[in-house]
Amino acid sequence: MDFRTAPLDDTSAQALAATGLRYALVDAADADALDGWTRADFRGFHGRRPSPEQLAGARENFAPRRNTGVYDDAGATTDPVGTVNTWPAPLTVPGGARVDSWAISSVTVAPTHRRRGIATALLGGELRTAHALGLPLAILTVSESVIYGRWGFGPATWATAWSVDTKRVRWSGGDTPGRLSFTEPEDYEETGAQVLDRVMADRPGEIGLEPYLAKRLVGPLKGDPEADKARLVRYDSADGEPEGFVSYSLKGGDEDFTRHTVEVRYLAAATPEALRALWRFLLELDLVAEVKVWTRGVDEPLQALVNDVRGARVTDLEDHLWVRILNVPAALQARTYERDGSLVLEVADELGFAAGRYRLTVQDGRATVSATDDPADVTLPVTALGSAYLGHDVVRGLALAGRIQGYADALDRLFRTAVPPRLSTWF
Ligand SMILES: CC(C)(COP(=O)(O)OP(=O)(O)OC[C@H]1O[C@@H](n2cnc3c(N)ncnc32)[C@H](O)[C@@H]1OP(=O)(O)O)[C@@H](O)C(=O)NCCC(=O)NCCS
């Protein structure tokens, strides 16, 4: 079944109808309808009114997704009062499999209609639709961390922001072979998308990017007021293989021309050589005093690349990708494990999808999972299972907090991975 035209969830349609609201799929071929949906989406995140260029871009970018609106037909506007869009995104899991996961984005409710259950209808509807389509997980990135736990999502990757004092540090990393060149986003779009696909496939927590999401990382989208400040540098290996790029802008420098700030829009490195060469390029830029970067992994090796570890500071550490397990056996069997073992998990899930008792047996790194009546070794809510799923070091903390009961150490040993998961973009 085409996920774009799969029927709307009846439970949510009825709940909304009971409050006088209409739940509807937006026909991507209906430009007026999609423009109204986009206006509501921008407003929902306190953005500017979208320009004609941005509306045209959104028509192209959102057409491949399933766009849903909630309409108040008695109100003074025909634009929706609630929005969401979804698509199956390949999520890289430990071991390298890419699992189609229900990516949820653009969740907004008009401030005129807040706190009367519209988001509840939208989220419940999306989870039931994903489950009906057979997807084992739902994923999202969040504006506020208090919203999604109630629907069974748990934070599963963490992201760091950094500030490097480039007048203080000197390069201490290894060789940086290969070639750096300036290029333009329109010339590099296709190659950039290929590099991004390697990056995303290589790391648990990353997702395969739609053309729109990839384009946004290579350079600013049409209509971006900052577009003419963005620079793009590509890295090609000594053999001429495209392996990375960095997109960045320069800010400041008004008071002291020798002290500009570099803001990294996105750094993609498919190999360690590309990572080193691109960081070295940024850290050695003349007329620059600071390099700032966001949404890197918790293991970004910046302090190892410079001679003065205090010159490279983590300025933020935040939850990033949230995971909602919908099908426990399918999700747990899709990833691999770094140790063998067997555990009975009792999963609590108020919405029902994942609730049950399961035996997880890992042999040679591969899991088999089946329902069981054996006594539980570990009892945990579905939010905690989502948090632990990609291998991040969360189990001990959740156990100490009393949110996981039983043999949490055994669960930790099974689920945690040597390389922490990372999601390096927003969606
Ligand atoms: C977040 C948002 C979509 C919630 O929509 P809503 O229709 O008001 O949510 P609901 O009425 O269905 O609320 C469901 C529950 O979540 C709680 N909740 C919703 N949003 C919350 C928030 N931002 N902070 C704390 N609690 C929140 C409600 O209090 C309610 O709790 P209850 O069931 O205990 O009463 C809406 O506030 C919004 O559009 N915010 C701005 C855009 C945004 O941040 N979107 C999220 C993108 S990731």
XYZ file of N, CA and C in Angstrom, residues 120-210:
273
model
N -2.769 14.954 20.292
C -3.046 13.571 20.720
C -3.664 12.781 19.573
N -4.593 13.408 18.867
C -5.216 12.721 17.724
C -4.181 12.506 16.616
N -3.355 13.520 16.357
C -2.366 13.388 15.269
C -1.348 12.295 15.568
N -0.798 12.311 16.790
C 0.251 11.324 17.133
C -0.323 9.913 17.204
N -1.468 9.772 17.866
C -2.103 8.445 17.936
C -2.381 7.939 16.529
N -2.883 8.824 15.689
C -3.197 8.449 14.306
C -1.955 7.990 13.566
N -0.848 8.714 13.732
C 0.385 8.330 13.024
C 0.922 6.993 13.520
N 0.859 6.763 14.821
C 1.393 5.496 15.351
C 0.530 4.324 14.882
N -0.792 4.499 14.902
C -1.646 3.396 14.440
C -1.449 3.161 12.941
N -1.255 4.232 12.184
C -1.037 4.078 10.732
C 0.288 3.360 10.467
N 1.331 3.761 11.180
C 2.645 3.114 10.996
C 2.553 1.631 11.341
N 1.853 1.335 12.436
C 1.704 -0.056 12.867
C 0.944 -0.846 11.800
N -0.121 -0.242 11.269
C -0.909 -0.931 10.242
C -0.066 -1.148 8.978
N 0.851 -0.248 8.698
C 1.708 -0.398 7.514
C 2.852 -1.385 7.767
N 2.969 -1.866 9.017
C 3.982 -2.876 9.328
C 5.345 -2.312 9.683
N 5.419 -1.033 10.022
C 6.720 -0.462 10.382
C 7.013 -0.719 11.860
N 8.226 -1.158 12.179
C 8.517 -1.554 13.561
C 8.813 -0.399 14.519
N 9.076 0.801 13.960
C 9.497 1.928 14.805
C 8.935 3.226 14.259
N 8.777 4.195 15.153
C 8.541 5.578 14.716
C 9.665 6.421 15.302
N 10.034 7.484 14.578
C 11.151 8.324 15.023
C 10.805 9.794 14.826
N 11.389 10.647 15.645
C 11.265 12.091 15.414
C 12.371 12.850 16.135
N 12.563 14.110 15.698
C 13.401 15.049 16.443
C 12.440 16.085 17.023
N 12.769 16.625 18.179
C 11.739 17.333 18.943
C 12.123 18.781 19.236
N 11.100 19.636 19.287
C 11.326 21.034 19.660
C 11.459 21.150 21.172
N 10.657 20.344 21.880
C 10.666 20.370 23.354
C 10.717 18.926 23.830
N 11.483 18.691 24.875
C 11.691 17.302 25.307
C 10.557 16.783 26.190
N 9.583 17.618 26.523
C 8.494 17.163 27.415
C 7.294 16.620 26.652
N 7.326 16.685 25.326
C 6.089 16.408 24.583
C 5.843 14.910 24.350
N 6.874 14.162 23.891
C 6.588 12.898 23.227
C 6.664 11.634 24.082
N 7.156 11.757 25.322
C 7.191 10.584 26.191
C 5.801 9.980 26.362
N 4.780 10.823 26.404
C 3.410 10.305 26.635
C 2.945 9.407 25.502
N 3.585 9.497 24.345
C 3.213 8.598 23.242
C 4.245 7.481 23.066
N 5.092 7.275 24.067
C 5.979 6.107 24.071
C 7.338 6.327 23.426
N 7.668 7.572 23.075
C 8.996 7.856 22.512
C 10.004 8.062 23.645
N 11.225 7.577 23.430
C 12.306 7.842 24.375
C 13.499 8.398 23.630
N 14.288 9.302 24.249
C 15.481 9.828 23.576
C 16.508 8.717 23.389
N 17.021 8.589 22.154
C 17.892 7.452 21.833
C 19.275 7.868 21.334
N 19.398 9.110 20.888
C 20.748 9.625 20.578
C 20.881 10.999 21.225
N 22.120 11.372 21.489
C 22.413 12.705 22.044
C 23.325 13.440 21.073
N 23.172 14.763 21.059
C 23.964 15.573 20.124
C 24.764 16.607 20.909
N 25.946 16.911 20.392
C 26.789 17.928 21.034
C 26.894 19.166 20.140
N 27.068 20.322 20.797
C 27.457 21.548 20.096
C 28.840 21.917 20.633
N 29.642 22.539 19.777
C 31.027 22.840 20.147
C 31.398 24.272 19.793
N 32.322 24.797 20.569
C 32.964 26.053 20.207
C 34.469 25.811 20.307
N 35.181 26.113 19.223
C 36.642 25.958 19.248
C 37.273 27.343 19.148
N 38.164 27.624 20.097
C 38.914 28.879 20.100
C 40.129 28.666 19.191
N 39.991 29.125 17.957
C 41.027 28.760 16.974
C 42.274 29.633 17.083
N 42.195 30.702 17.894
C 43.428 31.460 18.141
C 44.262 30.731 19.213
N 43.615 29.839 19.943
C 44.278 29.149 21.053
C 44.845 27.782 20.651
N 44.116 27.080 19.805
C 44.532 25.698 19.524
C 45.372 25.606 18.258
N 46.205 24.577 18.225
C 46.930 24.241 16.993
C 46.565 22.816 16.590
N 46.681 22.574 15.316
C 46.337 21.247 14.780
C 47.245 20.177 15.377
N 46.656 19.101 15.884
C 47.448 17.987 16.407
C 47.024 16.661 15.811
N 46.121 16.710 14.849
C 45.649 15.472 14.224
C 46.689 14.936 13.262
N 46.364 13.798 12.692
C 47.287 13.141 11.765
C 47.246 13.774 10.388
N 47.782 13.016 9.436
C 47.894 13.488 8.055
C 46.541 13.850 7.477
N 46.553 14.788 6.585
C 45.334 15.149 5.869
C 45.618 15.114 4.373
N 45.682 13.896 3.832
C 45.938 13.801 2.390
C 44.666 14.196 1.628
N 44.704 14.068 0.341
C 43.509 14.385 -0.446
C 43.462 15.848 -0.808
N 42.335 16.244 -1.445
C 42.254 17.596 -2.006
C 40.990 18.294 -1.521
N 41.162 19.577 -1.167
C 40.019 20.418 -0.804
C 39.759 21.402 -1.935
N 38.493 21.619 -2.271
C 38.180 22.645 -3.281
C 36.870 23.319 -2.938
N 36.807 24.604 -3.224
C 35.520 25.289 -3.139
C 34.640 24.822 -4.280
N 33.346 24.724 -3.981
C 32.396 24.391 -5.047
C 31.083 25.101 -4.737
N 30.087 24.915 -5.611
C 28.780 25.544 -5.402
C 27.740 24.452 -5.196
N 26.745 24.702 -4.332
C 25.759 23.668 -4.036
C 25.129 23.066 -5.292
N 24.796 23.911 -6.286
C 24.106 23.352 -7.465
C 25.015 22.414 -8.259
N 26.339 22.631 -8.176
C 27.257 21.738 -8.897
C 27.553 20.464 -8.112
N 27.298 20.501 -6.825
C 27.742 19.405 -5.950
C 26.563 18.572 -5.420
N 25.321 18.976 -5.795
C 24.131 18.370 -5.184
C 24.140 16.830 -5.252
N 24.412 16.316 -6.451
C 24.323 14.871 -6.622
C 25.454 14.160 -5.878
N 26.663 14.677 -6.029
C 27.813 14.063 -5.342
C 27.614 14.181 -3.838
N 27.144 15.347 -3.391
C 26.912 15.549 -1.957
C 25.919 14.533 -1.412
N 24.870 14.263 -2.184
C 23.853 13.292 -1.728
C 24.482 11.901 -1.602
N 25.410 11.580 -2.518
C 26.060 10.256 -2.446
C 26.975 10.167 -1.211
N 27.697 11.244 -0.955
C 28.562 11.262 0.236
C 27.696 11.124 1.485
N 26.588 11.869 1.511
C 25.696 11.806 2.685
C 25.144 10.406 2.874
N 24.850 9.737 1.778
C 24.304 8.391 1.935
C 25.328 7.462 2.579
N 26.583 7.626 2.233
C 27.632 6.812 2.891
C 27.701 7.139 4.372
N 27.670 8.436 4.677
C 27.765 8.863 6.081
C 26.597 8.283 6.887
N 25.400 8.372 6.320
C 24.196 7.967 7.055
C 24.115 6.441 7.221
N 24.636 5.715 6.217
C 24.584 4.253 6.297
C 25.582 3.723 7.311
N 26.586 4.532 7.609
C 27.730 4.071 8.380
C 27.527 4.171 9.882
N 26.475 4.860 10.316
C 26.400 5.149 11.744
C 24.991 4.915 12.281
N 24.847 4.022 13.280
C 23.532 3.848 13.896
C 22.979 5.184 14.401
N 21.698 5.393 14.142
C 21.039 6.631 14.564
C 20.818 7.595 13.414
N 21.619 7.449 12.340
C 21.430 8.330 11.186
C 20.310 7.770 10.305
N 19.678 8.647 9.535
C 18.635 8.178 8.615
C 19.027 8.473 7.173
N 18.573 7.614 6.277
C 18.718 7.901 4.846
C 17.910 9.155 4.542
N 18.500 10.083 3.774
C 17.877 11.393 3.592
C 17.106 11.472 2.283
N 15.915 12.044 2.357
C 15.196 12.382 1.125
C 16.031 13.439 0.391
